[in-house]
């Protein structure tokens, strides 16, 4: 297919020189043809707003050239597609119509949801109720723990105090532990939230590909050393792979599921209301 581009460079240069501007303004007839592909034309009015006011005339020209070239390529491809798939035009029109209808109905569904505010129709009780009803779906893919780790030189003289405090449950003693570690510049990791057991073990001098499942015991102070540094650790809680995940680990997943269900409920309610109103007003007539 022949692509004919009408030379427009002189038009742009003259316009910028005479009008003293960097935009394609109203100095010339807006019906001037800039380019043509087959029987489809691109006019000056189609490109008048593509050039920013704060760039040079040279950059303006390059921008216009690029725009026109891209337009010509896209139009050429569109026309070629029409030619190649001429025998499938009805199928293509059907698909386009289906896509348009789908897009419109999705926008209407979103309009329904926005009107009601799906996130305002459920609260914490709904989330926990969903969790309780679907616990079997929330299985842990790995072991998880809560706990603490303190590292210290083997020569540290207050090891016994660290060992006493690290297994404490009271807030006061845990504050004492944190203060003691800070004062002596001892690395202290406190996992108050659930973490993968593998991440907990990264704080210790463990060996790769070795199992440490025997350490999964609550409230027992363990120790490891790499020769120079002594590590005390305690696991305060743990759950093994395959057991039910704690609520807080799956809360976002639950929120997504509940929100999705609420949105579906809103759409169904609005669809049913629309349908019943149409039946009443005889805009829908079923002859069965």
PDB file of C-alpha atoms in Angstrom, residues 3-281:
ATOM      1  CA  UNK A   3       2.022   5.820   1.807  1.00  0.00           C
ATOM      2  CA  UNK A   4       2.098   9.464   0.690  1.00  0.00           C
ATOM      3  CA  UNK A   5       3.351  12.093   3.155  1.00  0.00           C
ATOM      4  CA  UNK A   6       2.839  15.696   2.132  1.00  0.00           C
ATOM      5  CA  UNK A   7       5.880  17.792   3.011  1.00  0.00           C
ATOM      6  CA  UNK A   8       5.061  19.895   6.052  1.00  0.00           C
ATOM      7  CA  UNK A   9       8.534  21.070   7.264  1.00  0.00           C
ATOM      8  CA  UNK A  10       8.323  24.340   5.348  1.00  0.00           C
ATOM      9  CA  UNK A  11       4.890  24.973   6.820  1.00  0.00           C
ATOM     10  CA  UNK A  12       6.204  24.610  10.378  1.00  0.00           C
ATOM     11  CA  UNK A  13       9.328  26.703   9.796  1.00  0.00           C
ATOM     12  CA  UNK A  14       7.381  29.529   8.130  1.00  0.00           C
ATOM     13  CA  UNK A  15       4.784  29.465  10.839  1.00  0.00           C
ATOM     14  CA  UNK A  16       7.385  29.719  13.602  1.00  0.00           C
ATOM     15  CA  UNK A  17       9.262  32.456  11.772  1.00  0.00           C
ATOM     16  CA  UNK A  18       6.262  34.617  10.892  1.00  0.00           C
ATOM     17  CA  UNK A  19       4.139  34.053  13.978  1.00  0.00           C
ATOM     18  CA  UNK A  20       7.103  33.962  16.374  1.00  0.00           C
ATOM     19  CA  UNK A  21       5.650  31.021  18.250  1.00  0.00           C
ATOM     20  CA  UNK A  22       6.579  27.419  19.015  1.00  0.00           C
ATOM     21  CA  UNK A  23       3.109  25.960  18.804  1.00  0.00           C
ATOM     22  CA  UNK A  24       1.164  25.096  15.717  1.00  0.00           C
ATOM     23  CA  UNK A  25      -1.330  27.931  16.083  1.00  0.00           C
ATOM     24  CA  UNK A  26      -3.978  29.508  13.907  1.00  0.00           C
ATOM     25  CA  UNK A  27      -1.637  31.275  11.424  1.00  0.00           C
ATOM     26  CA  UNK A  28      -2.623  28.867   8.672  1.00  0.00           C
ATOM     27  CA  UNK A  29      -5.713  27.041   7.560  1.00  0.00           C
ATOM     28  CA  UNK A  30      -6.364  24.215  10.022  1.00  0.00           C
ATOM     29  CA  UNK A  31      -7.623  22.081   7.129  1.00  0.00           C
ATOM     30  CA  UNK A  32      -4.147  21.871   5.602  1.00  0.00           C
ATOM     31  CA  UNK A  33      -3.328  18.213   4.980  1.00  0.00           C
ATOM     32  CA  UNK A  34      -0.159  17.116   6.791  1.00  0.00           C
ATOM     33  CA  UNK A  35      -0.033  13.458   5.756  1.00  0.00           C
ATOM     34  CA  UNK A  36      -2.099  10.839   3.979  1.00  0.00           C
ATOM     35  CA  UNK A  37      -2.279   7.042   4.102  1.00  0.00           C
ATOM     36  CA  UNK A  38      -4.492   5.718   1.350  1.00  0.00           C
ATOM     37  CA  UNK A  39      -7.679   7.729   1.553  1.00  0.00           C
ATOM     38  CA  UNK A  40      -7.227   8.759   5.217  1.00  0.00           C
ATOM     39  CA  UNK A  41      -5.701  12.171   5.924  1.00  0.00           C
ATOM     40  CA  UNK A  42      -4.083  13.835   8.923  1.00  0.00           C
ATOM     41  CA  UNK A  43      -4.745  17.573   9.111  1.00  0.00           C
ATOM     42  CA  UNK A  44      -3.049  20.461  10.828  1.00  0.00           C
ATOM     43  CA  UNK A  45      -5.929  20.722  13.280  1.00  0.00           C
ATOM     44  CA  UNK A  46      -5.163  17.173  14.425  1.00  0.00           C
ATOM     45  CA  UNK A  47      -1.631  18.067  15.555  1.00  0.00           C
ATOM     46  CA  UNK A  48      -1.988  21.662  16.697  1.00  0.00           C
ATOM     47  CA  UNK A  49      -1.909  20.786  20.423  1.00  0.00           C
ATOM     48  CA  UNK A  50       0.890  18.220  20.506  1.00  0.00           C
ATOM     49  CA  UNK A  51       3.803  20.683  20.772  1.00  0.00           C
ATOM     50  CA  UNK A  52       4.566  22.212  24.212  1.00  0.00           C
ATOM     51  CA  UNK A  53       5.076  25.989  24.278  1.00  0.00           C
ATOM     52  CA  UNK A  54       8.430  25.817  26.079  1.00  0.00           C
ATOM     53  CA  UNK A  55      10.565  23.932  23.521  1.00  0.00           C
ATOM     54  CA  UNK A  56      12.656  25.201  20.607  1.00  0.00           C
ATOM     55  CA  UNK A  57      11.460  25.380  17.023  1.00  0.00           C
ATOM     56  CA  UNK A  58      13.919  22.625  16.098  1.00  0.00           C
ATOM     57  CA  UNK A  59      12.564  20.335  18.824  1.00  0.00           C
ATOM     58  CA  UNK A  60       9.010  21.239  17.818  1.00  0.00           C
ATOM     59  CA  UNK A  61       9.696  20.113  14.272  1.00  0.00           C
ATOM     60  CA  UNK A  62      11.247  16.829  15.453  1.00  0.00           C
ATOM     61  CA  UNK A  63       8.249  16.193  17.699  1.00  0.00           C
ATOM     62  CA  UNK A  64       5.820  16.787  14.832  1.00  0.00           C
ATOM     63  CA  UNK A  65       7.858  14.593  12.479  1.00  0.00           C
ATOM     64  CA  UNK A  66       7.841  11.747  15.013  1.00  0.00           C
ATOM     65  CA  UNK A  67       4.112  12.117  15.659  1.00  0.00           C
ATOM     66  CA  UNK A  68       3.241  12.114  11.949  1.00  0.00           C
ATOM     67  CA  UNK A  69       5.508   9.154  11.235  1.00  0.00           C
ATOM     68  CA  UNK A  70       3.916   7.133  14.065  1.00  0.00           C
ATOM     69  CA  UNK A  71       0.443   8.082  12.892  1.00  0.00           C
ATOM     70  CA  UNK A  72       1.235   6.962   9.347  1.00  0.00           C
ATOM     71  CA  UNK A  73       2.618   3.626  10.542  1.00  0.00           C
ATOM     72  CA  UNK A  74      -0.410   2.914  12.756  1.00  0.00           C
ATOM     73  CA  UNK A  75      -2.879   3.917  10.050  1.00  0.00           C
ATOM     74  CA  UNK A  76      -1.050   1.809   7.488  1.00  0.00           C
ATOM     75  CA  UNK A  77      -1.150  -1.189   9.810  1.00  0.00           C
ATOM     76  CA  UNK A  78      -4.857  -0.666  10.494  1.00  0.00           C
ATOM     77  CA  UNK A  79      -5.647  -0.543   6.788  1.00  0.00           C
ATOM     78  CA  UNK A  80      -3.505  -3.619   6.140  1.00  0.00           C
ATOM     79  CA  UNK A  81      -5.361  -5.482   8.902  1.00  0.00           C
ATOM     80  CA  UNK A  82      -8.686  -4.545   7.312  1.00  0.00           C
ATOM     81  CA  UNK A  83      -7.411  -5.896   4.013  1.00  0.00           C
ATOM     82  CA  UNK A  84      -5.988  -9.152   5.390  1.00  0.00           C
ATOM     83  CA  UNK A  85      -8.997  -9.891   7.583  1.00  0.00           C
ATOM     84  CA  UNK A  86     -11.696  -8.600   5.263  1.00  0.00           C
ATOM     85  CA  UNK A  87     -13.412 -11.993   5.291  1.00  0.00           C
ATOM     86  CA  UNK A  88     -13.512 -11.909   9.104  1.00  0.00           C
ATOM     87  CA  UNK A  89     -15.022  -8.452   9.426  1.00  0.00           C
ATOM     88  CA  UNK A  90     -18.287  -9.718  10.912  1.00  0.00           C
ATOM     89  CA  UNK A  91     -16.438 -11.759  13.543  1.00  0.00           C
ATOM     90  CA  UNK A  92     -14.239  -8.775  14.401  1.00  0.00           C
ATOM     91  CA  UNK A  93     -17.275  -6.496  14.725  1.00  0.00           C
ATOM     92  CA  UNK A  94     -18.885  -9.075  17.003  1.00  0.00           C
ATOM     93  CA  UNK A  95     -15.789  -9.200  19.210  1.00  0.00           C
ATOM     94  CA  UNK A  96     -15.590  -5.404  19.311  1.00  0.00           C
ATOM     95  CA  UNK A  97     -19.256  -5.219  20.285  1.00  0.00           C
ATOM     96  CA  UNK A  98     -18.775  -7.834  23.007  1.00  0.00           C
ATOM     97  CA  UNK A  99     -15.763  -5.963  24.372  1.00  0.00           C
ATOM     98  CA  UNK A 100     -17.669  -2.671  24.386  1.00  0.00           C
ATOM     99  CA  UNK A 101     -20.614  -4.249  26.186  1.00  0.00           C
ATOM    100  CA  UNK A 102     -18.290  -5.893  28.702  1.00  0.00           C
ATOM    101  CA  UNK A 103     -16.516  -2.582  29.340  1.00  0.00           C
ATOM    102  CA  UNK A 104     -19.821  -0.770  29.859  1.00  0.00           C
ATOM    103  CA  UNK A 105     -21.193  -3.378  32.259  1.00  0.00           C
ATOM    104  CA  UNK A 106     -17.950  -3.382  34.265  1.00  0.00           C
ATOM    105  CA  UNK A 107     -18.142   0.386  34.565  1.00  0.00           C
ATOM    106  CA  UNK A 108     -21.758   0.077  35.734  1.00  0.00           C
ATOM    107  CA  UNK A 109     -20.752  -2.540  38.306  1.00  0.00           C
ATOM    108  CA  UNK A 110     -18.063  -0.179  39.612  1.00  0.00           C
ATOM    109  CA  UNK A 111     -20.635   2.631  39.719  1.00  0.00           C
ATOM    110  CA  UNK A 112     -22.877   0.444  41.888  1.00  0.00           C
ATOM    111  CA  UNK A 113     -19.996  -0.408  44.238  1.00  0.00           C
ATOM    112  CA  UNK A 114     -18.851   3.232  44.492  1.00  0.00           C
ATOM    113  CA  UNK A 115     -22.404   4.335  45.239  1.00  0.00           C
ATOM    114  CA  UNK A 116     -22.748   1.943  48.176  1.00  0.00           C
ATOM    115  CA  UNK A 117     -19.140   1.926  49.350  1.00  0.00           C
ATOM    116  CA  UNK A 118     -18.245  -1.768  49.589  1.00  0.00           C
ATOM    117  CA  UNK A 119     -15.570  -1.223  52.247  1.00  0.00           C
ATOM    118  CA  UNK A 120     -18.108   0.444  54.547  1.00  0.00           C
ATOM    119  CA  UNK A 121     -20.357  -2.622  54.547  1.00  0.00           C
ATOM    120  CA  UNK A 122     -18.092  -4.866  56.618  1.00  0.00           C
ATOM    121  CA  UNK A 123     -15.979  -4.559  59.727  1.00  0.00           C
ATOM    122  CA  UNK A 124     -13.572  -6.450  61.961  1.00  0.00           C
ATOM    123  CA  UNK A 125     -16.272  -8.903  63.076  1.00  0.00           C
ATOM    124  CA  UNK A 126     -16.975  -9.856  59.450  1.00  0.00           C
ATOM    125  CA  UNK A 127     -13.266 -10.502  58.856  1.00  0.00           C
ATOM    126  CA  UNK A 128     -12.840 -12.695  61.931  1.00  0.00           C
ATOM    127  CA  UNK A 129     -16.070 -14.539  61.113  1.00  0.00           C
ATOM    128  CA  UNK A 130     -14.735 -15.311  57.640  1.00  0.00           C
ATOM    129  CA  UNK A 131     -11.466 -16.528  59.163  1.00  0.00           C
ATOM    130  CA  UNK A 132     -13.263 -18.854  61.560  1.00  0.00           C
ATOM    131  CA  UNK A 133     -15.458 -20.236  58.758  1.00  0.00           C
ATOM    132  CA  UNK A 134     -12.541 -20.849  56.377  1.00  0.00           C
ATOM    133  CA  UNK A 135      -9.671 -21.832  58.666  1.00  0.00           C
ATOM    134  CA  UNK A 136      -9.058 -24.962  56.657  1.00  0.00           C
ATOM    135  CA  UNK A 137      -8.065 -22.819  53.672  1.00  0.00           C
ATOM    136  CA  UNK A 138      -5.315 -20.988  55.546  1.00  0.00           C
ATOM    137  CA  UNK A 139      -2.571 -23.579  55.992  1.00  0.00           C
ATOM    138  CA  UNK A 140       0.968 -22.465  56.705  1.00  0.00           C
ATOM    139  CA  UNK A 141       3.461 -23.200  53.909  1.00  0.00           C
ATOM    140  CA  UNK A 142       6.365 -23.099  56.367  1.00  0.00           C
ATOM    141  CA  UNK A 143       7.200 -23.013  60.085  1.00  0.00           C
ATOM    142  CA  UNK A 144       6.751 -19.620  61.751  1.00  0.00           C
ATOM    143  CA  UNK A 145       7.938 -18.277  65.103  1.00  0.00           C
ATOM    144  CA  UNK A 146       8.066 -15.390  67.519  1.00  0.00           C
ATOM    145  CA  UNK A 147      11.150 -14.973  69.669  1.00  0.00           C
ATOM    146  CA  UNK A 148      14.325 -13.142  70.636  1.00  0.00           C
ATOM    147  CA  UNK A 149      18.041 -13.373  69.855  1.00  0.00           C
ATOM    148  CA  UNK A 150      20.948 -11.669  71.625  1.00  0.00           C
ATOM    149  CA  UNK A 151      24.571 -11.862  70.427  1.00  0.00           C
ATOM    150  CA  UNK A 152      27.506 -11.127  72.715  1.00  0.00           C
ATOM    151  CA  UNK A 153      31.243 -11.762  72.948  1.00  0.00           C
ATOM    152  CA  UNK A 154      32.037 -15.071  74.629  1.00  0.00           C
ATOM    153  CA  UNK A 155      33.945 -13.060  77.213  1.00  0.00           C
ATOM    154  CA  UNK A 156      30.875 -11.011  78.189  1.00  0.00           C
ATOM    155  CA  UNK A 157      30.634 -11.260  81.975  1.00  0.00           C
ATOM    156  CA  UNK A 158      26.863 -10.748  82.313  1.00  0.00           C
ATOM    157  CA  UNK A 159      25.825 -13.751  80.242  1.00  0.00           C
ATOM    158  CA  UNK A 160      23.744 -15.166  83.080  1.00  0.00           C
ATOM    159  CA  UNK A 161      21.724 -11.958  83.323  1.00  0.00           C
ATOM    160  CA  UNK A 162      21.052 -11.998  79.581  1.00  0.00           C
ATOM    161  CA  UNK A 163      19.946 -15.622  79.795  1.00  0.00           C
ATOM    162  CA  UNK A 164      17.567 -14.742  82.624  1.00  0.00           C
ATOM    163  CA  UNK A 165      16.020 -11.730  80.907  1.00  0.00           C
ATOM    164  CA  UNK A 166      15.692 -13.165  77.408  1.00  0.00           C
ATOM    165  CA  UNK A 167      13.065 -15.692  78.500  1.00  0.00           C
ATOM    166  CA  UNK A 168      11.073 -13.170  80.547  1.00  0.00           C
ATOM    167  CA  UNK A 169       7.442 -12.461  79.732  1.00  0.00           C
ATOM    168  CA  UNK A 170       6.916  -9.257  81.694  1.00  0.00           C
ATOM    169  CA  UNK A 171       7.223  -5.914  79.900  1.00  0.00           C
ATOM    170  CA  UNK A 172       9.504  -4.520  82.625  1.00  0.00           C
ATOM    171  CA  UNK A 173      12.087  -7.278  82.291  1.00  0.00           C
ATOM    172  CA  UNK A 174      12.012  -7.068  78.508  1.00  0.00           C
ATOM    173  CA  UNK A 175      12.684  -3.337  78.805  1.00  0.00           C
ATOM    174  CA  UNK A 176      15.620  -4.166  81.075  1.00  0.00           C
ATOM    175  CA  UNK A 177      16.911  -6.581  78.437  1.00  0.00           C
ATOM    176  CA  UNK A 178      16.648  -3.990  75.676  1.00  0.00           C
ATOM    177  CA  UNK A 179      18.354  -1.353  77.852  1.00  0.00           C
ATOM    178  CA  UNK A 180      21.149  -3.743  78.814  1.00  0.00           C
ATOM    179  CA  UNK A 181      21.785  -4.659  75.178  1.00  0.00           C
ATOM    180  CA  UNK A 182      21.779  -1.022  74.147  1.00  0.00           C
ATOM    181  CA  UNK A 183      24.169  -0.033  76.931  1.00  0.00           C
ATOM    182  CA  UNK A 184      26.627  -2.808  76.048  1.00  0.00           C
ATOM    183  CA  UNK A 185      26.092  -2.500  72.276  1.00  0.00           C
ATOM    184  CA  UNK A 186      24.869  -6.077  71.976  1.00  0.00           C
ATOM    185  CA  UNK A 187      22.894  -6.977  68.808  1.00  0.00           C
ATOM    186  CA  UNK A 188      19.325  -7.732  69.927  1.00  0.00           C
ATOM    187  CA  UNK A 189      16.518  -8.990  67.676  1.00  0.00           C
ATOM    188  CA  UNK A 190      13.011  -9.122  69.088  1.00  0.00           C
ATOM    189  CA  UNK A 191      10.483 -10.797  66.787  1.00  0.00           C
ATOM    190  CA  UNK A 192       7.167  -9.705  68.267  1.00  0.00           C
ATOM    191  CA  UNK A 193       5.356 -10.461  65.016  1.00  0.00           C
ATOM    192  CA  UNK A 194       5.284 -13.840  63.285  1.00  0.00           C
ATOM    193  CA  UNK A 195       8.282 -14.506  61.026  1.00  0.00           C
ATOM    194  CA  UNK A 196       9.325 -17.496  58.970  1.00  0.00           C
ATOM    195  CA  UNK A 197      11.506 -19.808  61.022  1.00  0.00           C
ATOM    196  CA  UNK A 198      14.124 -19.595  58.277  1.00  0.00           C
ATOM    197  CA  UNK A 199      14.375 -15.826  58.823  1.00  0.00           C
ATOM    198  CA  UNK A 200      14.728 -16.335  62.578  1.00  0.00           C
ATOM    199  CA  UNK A 201      17.562 -18.795  62.002  1.00  0.00           C
ATOM    200  CA  UNK A 202      19.402 -16.222  59.869  1.00  0.00           C
ATOM    201  CA  UNK A 203      20.172 -14.376  63.124  1.00  0.00           C
ATOM    202  CA  UNK A 204      22.124 -17.419  64.319  1.00  0.00           C
ATOM    203  CA  UNK A 205      25.325 -19.161  63.099  1.00  0.00           C
ATOM    204  CA  UNK A 206      23.421 -22.027  61.503  1.00  0.00           C
ATOM    205  CA  UNK A 207      24.643 -24.344  58.773  1.00  0.00           C
ATOM    206  CA  UNK A 208      23.081 -24.415  55.321  1.00  0.00           C
ATOM    207  CA  UNK A 209      20.830 -27.395  54.463  1.00  0.00           C
ATOM    208  CA  UNK A 210      20.746 -28.569  58.079  1.00  0.00           C
ATOM    209  CA  UNK A 211      17.419 -29.062  59.876  1.00  0.00           C
ATOM    210  CA  UNK A 212      16.796 -27.223  63.127  1.00  0.00           C
ATOM    211  CA  UNK A 213      13.259 -28.450  63.753  1.00  0.00           C
ATOM    212  CA  UNK A 214      14.378 -29.862  67.101  1.00  0.00           C
ATOM    213  CA  UNK A 215      14.818 -26.284  68.346  1.00  0.00           C
ATOM    214  CA  UNK A 216      11.122 -25.516  67.929  1.00  0.00           C
ATOM    215  CA  UNK A 217      10.327 -25.413  71.645  1.00  0.00           C
ATOM    216  CA  UNK A 218       8.559 -22.593  73.436  1.00  0.00           C
ATOM    217  CA  UNK A 219      10.263 -20.818  76.338  1.00  0.00           C
ATOM    218  CA  UNK A 220      13.524 -22.756  76.201  1.00  0.00           C
ATOM    219  CA  UNK A 221      16.704 -20.678  76.075  1.00  0.00           C
ATOM    220  CA  UNK A 222      19.113 -22.049  73.499  1.00  0.00           C
ATOM    221  CA  UNK A 223      22.657 -21.075  72.659  1.00  0.00           C
ATOM    222  CA  UNK A 224      24.997 -21.220  69.682  1.00  0.00           C
ATOM    223  CA  UNK A 225      28.470 -19.925  68.975  1.00  0.00           C
ATOM    224  CA  UNK A 226      30.562 -19.277  65.906  1.00  0.00           C
ATOM    225  CA  UNK A 227      33.779 -19.421  67.964  1.00  0.00           C
ATOM    226  CA  UNK A 228      33.969 -15.749  68.899  1.00  0.00           C
ATOM    227  CA  UNK A 229      30.367 -14.709  69.435  1.00  0.00           C
ATOM    228  CA  UNK A 230      27.853 -16.371  71.761  1.00  0.00           C
ATOM    229  CA  UNK A 231      24.169 -16.304  70.815  1.00  0.00           C
ATOM    230  CA  UNK A 232      21.285 -16.768  73.236  1.00  0.00           C
ATOM    231  CA  UNK A 233      17.849 -17.250  71.743  1.00  0.00           C
ATOM    232  CA  UNK A 234      14.367 -18.169  72.820  1.00  0.00           C
ATOM    233  CA  UNK A 235      11.258 -19.056  70.823  1.00  0.00           C
ATOM    234  CA  UNK A 236       8.192 -17.672  72.582  1.00  0.00           C
ATOM    235  CA  UNK A 237       5.635 -19.095  70.119  1.00  0.00           C
ATOM    236  CA  UNK A 238       5.747 -21.307  67.049  1.00  0.00           C
ATOM    237  CA  UNK A 239       3.470 -22.930  64.513  1.00  0.00           C
ATOM    238  CA  UNK A 240       4.559 -25.680  62.165  1.00  0.00           C
ATOM    239  CA  UNK A 241       4.069 -26.069  58.447  1.00  0.00           C
ATOM    240  CA  UNK A 242       0.595 -27.308  57.577  1.00  0.00           C
ATOM    241  CA  UNK A 243      -1.098 -25.934  60.680  1.00  0.00           C
ATOM    242  CA  UNK A 244      -3.684 -23.144  60.557  1.00  0.00           C
ATOM    243  CA  UNK A 245      -2.136 -19.757  59.909  1.00  0.00           C
ATOM    244  CA  UNK A 246      -2.576 -17.081  62.595  1.00  0.00           C
ATOM    245  CA  UNK A 247      -5.229 -14.515  61.689  1.00  0.00           C
ATOM    246  CA  UNK A 248      -2.768 -11.635  61.424  1.00  0.00           C
ATOM    247  CA  UNK A 249      -0.735 -13.502  58.794  1.00  0.00           C
ATOM    248  CA  UNK A 250      -3.734 -13.804  56.472  1.00  0.00           C
ATOM    249  CA  UNK A 251      -5.741 -10.696  57.366  1.00  0.00           C
ATOM    250  CA  UNK A 252      -5.094  -8.959  54.043  1.00  0.00           C
ATOM    251  CA  UNK A 253      -6.088 -12.085  52.133  1.00  0.00           C
ATOM    252  CA  UNK A 254      -9.295 -12.280  54.171  1.00  0.00           C
ATOM    253  CA  UNK A 255     -10.016  -8.602  53.610  1.00  0.00           C
ATOM    254  CA  UNK A 256      -9.623  -9.121  49.857  1.00  0.00           C
ATOM    255  CA  UNK A 257     -11.993 -12.117  49.894  1.00  0.00           C
ATOM    256  CA  UNK A 258     -14.650 -10.341  51.971  1.00  0.00           C
ATOM    257  CA  UNK A 259     -14.384  -7.202  49.877  1.00  0.00           C
ATOM    258  CA  UNK A 260     -14.776  -9.249  46.689  1.00  0.00           C
ATOM    259  CA  UNK A 261     -17.881 -10.955  48.099  1.00  0.00           C
ATOM    260  CA  UNK A 262     -19.394  -7.638  49.226  1.00  0.00           C
ATOM    261  CA  UNK A 263     -18.833  -6.174  45.774  1.00  0.00           C
ATOM    262  CA  UNK A 264     -20.510  -9.196  44.187  1.00  0.00           C
ATOM    263  CA  UNK A 265     -23.440  -8.857  46.613  1.00  0.00           C
ATOM    264  CA  UNK A 266     -23.877  -5.163  45.748  1.00  0.00           C
ATOM    265  CA  UNK A 267     -23.800  -5.830  42.008  1.00  0.00           C
ATOM    266  CA  UNK A 268     -26.306  -8.682  42.305  1.00  0.00           C
ATOM    267  CA  UNK A 269     -28.635  -6.577  44.436  1.00  0.00           C
ATOM    268  CA  UNK A 270     -28.537  -3.708  41.931  1.00  0.00           C
ATOM    269  CA  UNK A 271     -28.945  -6.059  38.964  1.00  0.00           C
ATOM    270  CA  UNK A 272     -31.943  -7.721  40.606  1.00  0.00           C
ATOM    271  CA  UNK A 273     -33.492  -4.354  41.414  1.00  0.00           C
ATOM    272  CA  UNK A 274     -32.988  -3.157  37.848  1.00  0.00           C
ATOM    273  CA  UNK A 275     -34.503  -6.342  36.438  1.00  0.00           C
ATOM    274  CA  UNK A 276     -37.550  -6.307  38.699  1.00  0.00           C
ATOM    275  CA  UNK A 277     -38.212  -2.641  37.901  1.00  0.00           C
ATOM    276  CA  UNK A 278     -37.963  -3.394  34.181  1.00  0.00           C
ATOM    277  CA  UNK A 279     -40.446  -6.252  34.521  1.00  0.00           C
ATOM    278  CA  UNK A 280     -42.876  -4.030  36.428  1.00  0.00           C
ATOM    279  CA  UNK A 281     -42.590  -1.269  33.830  1.00  0.00           C
TER     280      UNK A 281
END
